Amino acid sequence: MSANNHGRDLAALLEPLHQPFACKSLRASNRFCMAPMSRYFAPGGVLPPEGAEYYRRRAAAGIGTIITEGTGVAIDHTVAATTVPIFDGEEALAGWQRAIDAVHGEGGAFVPQLWHVGGCEDFNYPDDPHAPLVSPSGFAGPDVPGGRAMSDEDIADTAAAFAKSAAHAKRMGCDAIELHGAHGYIFDQFFWDATNRRTDRYGGPDIAARTAFAAEVIARCREAVGEDFAIIFRLSQWKTYDYEVKLARDPTELQSWLAPLIDAGVDIFHASQRRFWEPEFEGDARNLAGWVKAVSGKPVITVGSIGMDRDLMEDFVEGISSPLLNRLDELVAMYERGEFDLVALGRVLLADPDWLEKIEAGRIADLTPYDRSTALKQYEHG
Ligand SMILES: Cc1cc2nc3c(=O)[nH]c(=O)nc-3n(C[C@H](O)[C@H](O)[C@H](O)COP(=O)(O)O)c2cc1C
């Protein structure tokens, strides 16, 4: 195990991240979030009681904000697998209400991540039955056909579906919503010129033109939840079909990408990166979250291989990721320089609900390591 912090006082190191955070309706007791992670344990789209308990355990162990796994919105083509939970319909919402209440009971904030896959078949369950998919131009990746090209009516219906699920979230007492705009799904299929080949008002040669779909959905959600309810937008440069692509090649393009989203109503950006310590643009140490914050002035969430020695995609191949705690100094230094507001923890929390409490108590040897099979084990790790 490559924990290089033996003998170090991690509780003292991480103390600054225990400051509370507030943005509109989102009031968190500290800066730690659970990252959204799909589990595929919701038969028929209904999160089971074990799912509520799974989220409760992370909140009980000191995670201030729980961002849920991607959950489908109120339209049939939202996801491509039958075990992804849906944020619509009486039974599915009752499953979510249990989770919301359980997390609130532990003092945690609850944020559902609203997900529409666009033209992407499900990588984990490619044979699951699902409604015909839709996408901006019939592509899920540069040379990968996926979904039928969306009509204006499809676009309006999809925006309405996001707004309907957003309204459910507010009514049910959620603290914010997160729109999954990252990793090559519907919003990202519109952002990326390789998958958005439209010549109407939803397409165009520059990134600003290709934000029109996202801006429309955000504005509809804003109408549905009102001014005081926090809307988080997750974005990434990397996509499942291309880890190296850059939608924004420099800060100016980043500004063009973000400005329409802010005008439409985003309060917080969640900048998804595979390794949080990697600089986003040449000649400056800031990561994507740091740049998004600098360019937008909005609070940001950073993420990516915190407490891990391998990144997410390496893990999809094989092997065990062991805890790597020495980069936590860098994380705290970034926070103290004002480069991010919240930090999301993914695999470490999937493997071990008590990760934060254990490392702060110096119980490094007790940590449960993550391996690729962890995600497939149904709530085995609590
Ligand atoms: C099993 C698994 C499922 C994931 N599902 C989602 C998801 O539903 N939505 C999303 O935005 N990201 C998803 N991610 C990405 C994580 O939110 C996070 O960005 C990534 O794991 C990097 O953080 P980490 O290195 O701390 O794990 C998933 C990651 C894992 C490991």
Coordinates of N, CA and C in Angstrom, one line a residue, residues 26-209:
L26 N -28.4 25.2 -1.4 CA -27.4 24.2 -1.0 C -26.6 24.7 0.2
R27 N -26.8 24.1 1.3 CA -26.1 24.4 2.6 C -25.4 23.2 3.1
A28 N -24.1 23.1 3.0 CA -23.4 21.9 3.3 C -22.5 22.1 4.5
S29 N -22.4 21.1 5.4 CA -21.7 21.2 6.6 C -20.2 21.3 6.4
N30 N -19.7 20.8 5.2 CA -18.3 20.8 4.9 C -18.1 20.8 3.4
R31 N -16.9 20.7 2.9 CA -16.6 20.8 1.5 C -16.5 19.5 0.8
F32 N -16.7 18.4 1.5 CA -16.6 17.1 0.9 C -18.0 16.7 0.2
C33 N -17.9 16.2 -1.0 CA -19.1 15.7 -1.7 C -18.8 14.2 -2.1
M34 N -19.9 13.4 -2.2 CA -19.8 12.1 -2.8 C -20.0 12.4 -4.3
A35 N -19.0 11.9 -5.2 CA -19.2 12.0 -6.6 C -20.3 11.2 -7.1
P36 N -20.9 11.6 -8.2 CA -22.0 10.8 -8.8 C -21.4 9.5 -9.4
M37 N -22.0 8.4 -9.0 CA -21.5 7.1 -9.5 C -22.6 6.1 -9.7
S38 N -22.8 5.7 -11.0 CA -23.9 4.8 -11.4 C -23.6 3.4 -10.8
R39 N -24.7 2.8 -10.3 CA -24.6 1.5 -9.6 C -25.4 0.4 -10.3
Y40 N -26.4 0.8 -11.0 CA -27.2 -0.2 -11.8 C -27.9 -1.2 -10.8
F41 N -28.4 -0.7 -9.7 CA -29.0 -1.6 -8.7 C -30.5 -1.1 -8.5
A42 N -31.1 -0.5 -9.5 CA -32.5 0.0 -9.4 C -33.4 -0.7 -10.4
P43 N -33.8 -1.9 -10.1 CA -34.6 -2.6 -11.1 C -35.9 -1.9 -11.4
G44 N -36.2 -1.8 -12.7 CA -37.4 -1.0 -13.2 C -37.2 0.5 -12.9
G45 N -36.0 0.9 -12.6 CA -35.8 2.4 -12.4 C -36.1 2.8 -10.9
V46 N -36.3 1.8 -10.0 CA -36.7 2.2 -8.6 C -35.5 1.9 -7.7
L47 N -35.0 2.9 -7.0 CA -33.9 2.8 -6.1 C -34.5 1.9 -4.9
P48 N -33.8 0.8 -4.6 CA -34.3 0.0 -3.5 C -34.0 0.6 -2.1
P49 N -34.6 0.1 -1.0 CA -34.2 0.6 0.3 C -32.7 0.5 0.6
E50 N -32.0 -0.5 0.1 CA -30.6 -0.6 0.3 C -29.8 0.6 -0.3
G51 N -30.4 1.2 -1.4 CA -29.8 2.3 -2.0 C -29.9 3.5 -1.1
A52 N -31.0 3.7 -0.4 CA -31.1 4.8 0.5 C -30.1 4.6 1.7
E53 N -30.0 3.4 2.1 CA -29.0 3.1 3.2 C -27.6 3.4 2.8
Y54 N -27.3 3.0 1.5 CA -25.9 3.2 0.9 C -25.6 4.7 1.0
Y55 N -26.5 5.6 0.6 CA -26.2 7.0 0.6 C -26.2 7.5 2.0
R56 N -27.1 7.0 2.9 CA -27.1 7.5 4.3 C -25.7 7.2 5.0
R57 N -25.2 6.0 4.7 CA -23.9 5.6 5.3 C -22.8 6.7 5.0
R58 N -22.8 7.2 3.8 CA -21.7 8.1 3.4 C -22.0 9.5 4.1
A59 N -23.2 9.9 4.2 CA -23.5 11.1 4.9 C -23.2 11.0 6.4
A60 N -23.5 9.8 7.0 CA -23.3 9.5 8.4 C -21.8 9.6 8.7
A61 N -21.0 9.2 7.7 CA -19.5 9.2 7.9 C -18.8 10.5 7.5
G62 N -19.6 11.6 7.5 CA -19.0 12.9 7.4 C -18.9 13.6 6.0
I63 N -19.6 13.0 5.0 CA -19.6 13.6 3.7 C -20.8 14.6 3.7
G64 N -20.5 15.9 3.5 CA -21.5 16.9 3.6 C -22.5 17.0 2.6
T65 N -22.1 16.6 1.3 CA -23.1 16.6 0.2 C -23.0 15.3 -0.6
I66 N -24.2 14.7 -0.7 CA -24.3 13.5 -1.5 C -24.8 13.8 -2.9
I67 N -24.0 13.7 -3.9 CA -24.5 13.8 -5.3 C -24.7 12.3 -5.7
T68 N -25.9 12.1 -6.2 CA -26.3 10.7 -6.5 C -25.7 10.2 -7.8
E69 N -25.8 8.9 -8.0 CA -25.6 8.3 -9.3 C -26.5 9.1 -10.3
G70 N -26.1 9.0 -11.6 CA -27.0 9.6 -12.6 C -28.3 8.9 -12.6
T71 N -29.4 9.8 -12.6 CA -30.8 9.3 -12.6 C -31.5 9.9 -13.8
G72 N -32.3 9.0 -14.4 CA -33.0 9.4 -15.6 C -34.0 10.5 -15.4
V73 N -34.3 11.2 -16.4 CA -35.4 12.3 -16.3 C -36.7 11.8 -16.9
A74 N -37.7 12.6 -16.9 CA -39.1 12.2 -17.2 C -39.4 12.0 -18.7
I75 N -38.6 11.1 -19.4 CA -38.9 10.9 -20.8 C -38.3 9.5 -21.1
D76 N -38.9 8.7 -22.0 CA -38.6 7.3 -22.1 C -37.2 7.1 -22.7
H77 N -36.6 8.0 -23.5 CA -35.3 7.8 -24.0 C -34.1 8.3 -23.1
T78 N -34.4 8.5 -21.9 CA -33.4 9.1 -21.0 C -32.2 8.3 -20.7
V79 N -32.3 7.0 -20.5 CA -31.2 6.1 -20.2 C -31.4 4.8 -21.1
A80 N -30.3 4.0 -21.1 CA -30.4 2.8 -22.0 C -30.2 1.5 -21.2
A81 N -30.5 1.5 -19.9 CA -30.4 0.3 -19.1 C -31.6 0.3 -18.1
T82 N -32.1 -0.9 -17.8 CA -33.4 -0.9 -17.0 C -33.1 -0.8 -15.5
T83 N -31.8 -0.8 -15.1 CA -31.5 -0.8 -13.7 C -31.0 0.6 -13.3
V84 N -31.1 1.6 -14.2 CA -30.7 3.0 -13.8 C -31.9 3.6 -13.1
P85 N -31.8 4.2 -11.9 CA -32.9 4.8 -11.3 C -33.5 6.0 -12.1
I86 N -34.8 6.2 -12.0 CA -35.4 7.3 -12.8 C -35.9 8.3 -11.7
F87 N -35.9 9.6 -12.1 CA -36.4 10.6 -11.2 C -37.8 11.1 -11.7
D88 N -38.7 10.2 -11.8 CA -40.0 10.4 -12.2 C -40.9 9.2 -11.9
G89 N -42.2 9.4 -11.7 CA -43.1 8.3 -11.5 C -43.2 8.0 -10.0
E90 N -44.4 7.6 -9.6 CA -44.7 7.5 -8.2 C -43.8 6.6 -7.4
E91 N -43.6 5.3 -8.0 CA -42.8 4.4 -7.3 C -41.3 4.8 -7.2
A92 N -40.8 5.2 -8.3 CA -39.4 5.6 -8.4 C -39.1 6.8 -7.4
L93 N -40.0 7.8 -7.4 CA -39.9 8.9 -6.6 C -40.0 8.5 -5.1
A94 N -40.8 7.5 -4.8 CA -40.9 7.1 -3.4 C -39.5 6.5 -3.0
G95 N -38.9 5.8 -3.9 CA -37.5 5.2 -3.6 C -36.5 6.3 -3.3
W96 N -36.6 7.4 -4.1 CA -35.7 8.5 -3.9 C -36.0 9.3 -2.6
Q97 N -37.3 9.4 -2.3 CA -37.7 10.1 -1.1 C -37.1 9.4 0.1
R98 N -37.0 8.1 0.1 CA -36.4 7.4 1.2 C -34.9 7.8 1.3
A99 N -34.2 7.9 0.2 CA -32.8 8.3 0.2 C -32.6 9.8 0.7
I100 N -33.5 10.6 0.2 CA -33.4 12.1 0.6 C -33.6 12.2 2.1
D101 N -34.6 11.5 2.6 CA -34.9 11.6 4.1 C -33.7 11.0 4.9
A102 N -33.2 9.9 4.4 CA -32.1 9.2 5.1 C -30.9 10.1 5.2
V103 N -30.5 10.7 4.1 CA -29.3 11.6 4.0 C -29.6 12.8 4.9
H104 N -30.8 13.4 4.8 CA -31.1 14.6 5.6 C -31.0 14.2 7.1
G105 N -31.5 13.0 7.4 CA -31.4 12.6 8.8 C -30.0 12.5 9.4
E106 N -29.0 12.5 8.5 CA -27.6 12.5 9.0 C -27.0 13.9 8.9
G107 N -27.8 14.8 8.5 CA -27.3 16.2 8.3 C -26.6 16.5 7.0
G108 N -26.8 15.5 6.0 CA -26.2 15.7 4.7 C -27.1 16.5 3.7
A109 N -26.5 17.1 2.7 CA -27.3 17.7 1.7 C -27.4 16.7 0.5
F110 N -28.5 16.7 -0.2 CA -28.9 15.7 -1.2 C -29.1 16.3 -2.5
V111 N -28.3 15.8 -3.5 CA -28.3 16.4 -4.8 C -28.5 15.3 -5.9
P112 N -29.6 15.1 -6.5 CA -29.7 14.1 -7.6 C -29.0 14.6 -8.8
Q113 N -28.3 13.7 -9.5 CA -27.6 14.0 -10.8 C -28.6 13.6 -11.9
L114 N -29.1 14.6 -12.6 CA -30.1 14.3 -13.7 C -29.3 13.9 -15.0
W115 N -29.7 12.8 -15.6 CA -28.8 12.2 -16.6 C -29.7 11.8 -17.8
H116 N -29.3 12.2 -19.0 CA -29.8 11.7 -20.3 C -28.6 11.3 -21.1
V117 N -28.7 10.1 -21.6 CA -27.5 9.5 -22.3 C -27.4 10.0 -23.8
G118 N -28.4 10.7 -24.3 CA -28.3 11.0 -25.7 C -28.3 9.7 -26.5
G119 N -27.3 9.7 -27.4 CA -27.2 8.5 -28.3 C -26.3 7.4 -27.8
C120 N -25.9 7.4 -26.6 CA -25.0 6.4 -26.0 C -25.7 5.2 -25.6
E121 N -25.4 4.0 -26.2 CA -25.8 2.8 -25.6 C -25.1 2.6 -24.3
D122 N -25.7 1.8 -23.4 CA -25.0 1.6 -22.1 C -23.8 0.7 -22.2
F123 N -22.6 1.2 -21.7 CA -21.4 0.4 -21.9 C -21.5 -0.8 -21.0
N124 N -22.1 -0.7 -19.9 CA -22.2 -1.9 -19.0 C -23.2 -2.9 -19.3
Y125 N -24.3 -2.4 -19.9 CA -25.5 -3.3 -20.2 C -26.0 -3.1 -21.6
P126 N -25.1 -3.4 -22.6 CA -25.5 -3.0 -24.0 C -26.7 -3.8 -24.5
D127 N -27.1 -4.9 -23.8 CA -28.2 -5.7 -24.4 C -29.5 -5.4 -23.7
D128 N -29.5 -4.4 -22.7 CA -30.8 -4.1 -22.0 C -31.7 -3.5 -23.0
P129 N -33.0 -3.8 -22.9 CA -34.0 -3.2 -23.8 C -34.2 -1.7 -23.4
H130 N -34.5 -0.9 -24.4 CA -34.7 0.5 -24.0 C -35.4 1.2 -25.2
A131 N -36.0 2.4 -25.0 CA -36.7 3.1 -26.0 C -35.6 3.6 -27.0
P132 N -36.0 3.8 -28.3 CA -35.0 4.3 -29.3 C -34.3 5.6 -28.7
L133 N -33.0 5.7 -28.9 CA -32.3 6.8 -28.3 C -32.3 8.0 -29.3
V134 N -32.0 9.2 -28.7 CA -31.9 10.4 -29.6 C -30.6 11.1 -29.3
S135 N -30.1 11.9 -30.3 CA -28.9 12.6 -30.2 C -28.9 13.8 -31.1
P136 N -27.9 14.7 -31.0 CA -28.0 15.9 -31.8 C -28.0 15.6 -33.3
S137 N -27.1 14.7 -33.8 CA -27.0 14.4 -35.2 C -26.9 12.9 -35.6
G138 N -27.3 12.1 -34.6 CA -27.2 10.6 -34.9 C -25.9 10.0 -34.6
F139 N -25.0 10.7 -33.8 CA -23.7 10.2 -33.4 C -23.6 10.2 -31.9
A140 N -22.9 9.2 -31.4 CA -22.5 9.1 -30.0 C -21.1 9.4 -29.8
G141 N -20.3 9.2 -30.8 CA -18.8 9.5 -30.9 C -18.5 9.9 -32.3
P142 N -17.2 10.3 -32.5 CA -16.8 10.8 -33.8 C -17.2 9.9 -35.0
D143 N -17.0 8.6 -34.8 CA -17.4 7.7 -35.9 C -18.4 6.6 -35.4
V144 N -19.1 7.0 -34.3 CA -20.0 6.0 -33.7 C -21.4 6.5 -33.9
P145 N -22.2 5.8 -34.7 CA -23.6 6.2 -34.8 C -24.3 5.9 -33.5
G146 N -25.3 6.7 -33.2 CA -26.0 6.5 -32.0 C -27.2 7.4 -31.9
G147 N -28.4 6.9 -31.8 CA -29.6 7.7 -31.6 C -30.1 8.3 -32.9
R148 N -31.3 8.7 -33.0 CA -31.8 9.4 -34.2 C -31.6 10.9 -34.0
A149 N -31.3 11.6 -35.0 CA -31.1 13.1 -34.9 C -32.3 13.7 -34.4
M150 N -32.2 14.6 -33.4 CA -33.3 15.2 -32.7 C -34.0 16.2 -33.5
S151 N -35.4 16.2 -33.5 CA -36.2 17.2 -34.2 C -36.3 18.3 -33.1
D152 N -36.9 19.5 -33.6 CA -37.2 20.6 -32.6 C -38.1 20.1 -31.5
E153 N -39.0 19.2 -31.9 CA -40.0 18.7 -30.9 C -39.3 17.8 -29.9
D154 N -38.3 16.9 -30.4 CA -37.6 16.1 -29.4 C -36.8 17.0 -28.4
I155 N -36.2 18.1 -28.9 CA -35.5 19.0 -28.1 C -36.4 19.6 -27.0
A156 N -37.6 20.1 -27.5 CA -38.5 20.7 -26.5 C -39.0 19.7 -25.5
D157 N -39.3 18.5 -25.9 CA -39.7 17.4 -25.0 C -38.7 17.1 -24.0
T158 N -37.4 17.0 -24.5 CA -36.3 16.6 -23.6 C -36.1 17.7 -22.5
A159 N -36.1 19.0 -23.0 CA -36.0 20.1 -22.0 C -37.1 20.0 -21.0
A160 N -38.3 19.8 -21.5 CA -39.5 19.7 -20.5 C -39.3 18.5 -19.5
A161 N -38.7 17.4 -20.0 CA -38.5 16.3 -19.1 C -37.5 16.6 -18.0
F162 N -36.4 17.3 -18.3 CA -35.4 17.8 -17.3 C -36.1 18.7 -16.3
A163 N -37.0 19.6 -16.8 CA -37.6 20.6 -16.0 C -38.6 19.9 -15.0
K164 N -39.3 18.8 -15.5 CA -40.2 18.1 -14.7 C -39.5 17.4 -13.6
S165 N -38.4 16.7 -13.9 CA -37.6 16.0 -12.8 C -37.0 17.1 -11.9
A166 N -36.6 18.2 -12.4 CA -36.0 19.2 -11.5 C -37.1 19.7 -10.5
A167 N -38.3 19.9 -11.0 CA -39.4 20.3 -10.1 C -39.7 19.2 -9.1
H168 N -39.7 18.0 -9.4 CA -39.8 16.9 -8.4 C -38.8 17.1 -7.3
A169 N -37.5 17.3 -7.8 CA -36.4 17.4 -6.8 C -36.6 18.5 -5.8
K170 N -37.1 19.6 -6.3 CA -37.3 20.8 -5.4 C -38.5 20.4 -4.4
R171 N -39.6 19.9 -5.0 CA -40.7 19.6 -4.2 C -40.4 18.6 -3.1
M172 N -39.5 17.6 -3.4 CA -39.2 16.5 -2.5 C -38.2 16.9 -1.5
G173 N -37.7 18.1 -1.5 CA -36.8 18.6 -0.5 C -35.3 18.4 -0.8
C174 N -35.0 18.1 -2.1 CA -33.5 18.1 -2.4 C -32.9 19.5 -2.2
D175 N -31.6 19.5 -2.1 CA -30.9 20.7 -1.8 C -30.4 21.5 -3.0
A176 N -30.3 20.7 -4.1 CA -29.9 21.3 -5.4 C -30.1 20.2 -6.4
I177 N -29.9 20.5 -7.7 CA -29.8 19.4 -8.7 C -28.5 19.6 -9.4
E178 N -28.0 18.5 -9.9 CA -26.9 18.5 -10.8 C -27.3 18.0 -12.2
L179 N -27.0 18.8 -13.2 CA -27.2 18.3 -14.6 C -25.9 17.7 -15.1
H180 N -26.0 16.5 -15.6 CA -24.8 15.7 -16.1 C -24.5 16.2 -17.5
G181 N -23.7 17.2 -17.5 CA -23.2 17.7 -18.8 C -21.9 17.2 -19.3
A182 N -21.4 16.2 -18.6 CA -20.0 15.7 -18.9 C -20.0 14.4 -19.7
H183 N -18.7 14.0 -19.9 CA -18.4 12.6 -20.3 C -19.0 12.0 -21.6
G184 N -19.5 12.9 -22.4 CA -20.0 12.5 -23.7 C -21.5 12.1 -23.8
Y185 N -22.3 12.5 -22.8 CA -23.7 12.3 -22.8 C -24.4 13.5 -23.5
I186 N -25.8 13.6 -23.3 CA -26.5 14.4 -24.3 C -26.0 15.9 -24.4
F187 N -25.7 16.5 -23.2 CA -25.3 17.9 -23.3 C -23.9 18.0 -24.0
D188 N -23.1 17.0 -23.7 CA -21.7 17.0 -24.3 C -21.8 16.6 -25.8
Q189 N -22.8 15.8 -26.2 CA -22.9 15.5 -27.6 C -23.3 16.8 -28.4
F190 N -24.0 17.7 -27.7 CA -24.3 19.0 -28.4 C -23.0 19.9 -28.3
F191 N -22.2 19.8 -27.2 CA -21.1 20.7 -27.1 C -20.0 20.4 -28.2
W192 N -19.9 19.1 -28.5 CA -18.7 18.6 -29.2 C -19.0 18.6 -30.7
D193 N -18.1 19.2 -31.5 CA -18.4 19.3 -32.9 C -18.4 17.9 -33.6
A194 N -17.7 17.0 -33.0 CA -17.6 15.7 -33.7 C -19.0 15.0 -33.6
T195 N -19.8 15.3 -32.6 CA -21.1 14.7 -32.5 C -22.3 15.6 -32.8
N196 N -22.0 16.9 -32.8 CA -23.0 17.9 -33.2 C -22.7 18.5 -34.6
R197 N -23.4 18.0 -35.6 CA -23.1 18.4 -36.9 C -24.3 19.2 -37.5
R198 N -25.1 19.8 -36.6 CA -26.3 20.5 -37.0 C -25.9 21.8 -37.6
T199 N -26.8 22.2 -38.5 CA -26.6 23.5 -39.1 C -27.7 24.5 -38.7
D200 N -28.6 24.1 -37.7 CA -29.7 25.0 -37.2 C -29.1 25.7 -36.0
R201 N -30.0 26.3 -35.2 CA -29.5 27.1 -34.1 C -28.9 26.3 -33.0
Y202 N -29.0 25.0 -33.0 CA -28.3 24.2 -32.0 C -26.9 23.8 -32.4
G203 N -26.5 24.1 -33.5 CA -25.1 23.8 -34.0 C -24.3 25.0 -34.4
G204 N -23.1 24.7 -34.9 CA -22.3 25.9 -35.4 C -20.9 25.6 -35.2
P205 N -20.0 26.5 -35.8 CA -18.6 26.2 -35.8 C -17.9 26.5 -34.4
D206 N -18.5 27.3 -33.6 CA -17.8 27.5 -32.3 C -18.6 27.0 -31.1
I207 N -17.8 26.9 -30.0 CA -18.4 26.2 -28.9 C -19.6 27.0 -28.3
A208 N -19.6 28.3 -28.4 CA -20.7 29.1 -27.9 C -22.0 28.7 -28.6
A209 N -21.9 28.5 -29.9 CA -23.1 28.2 -30.7 C -23.7 26.8 -30.2

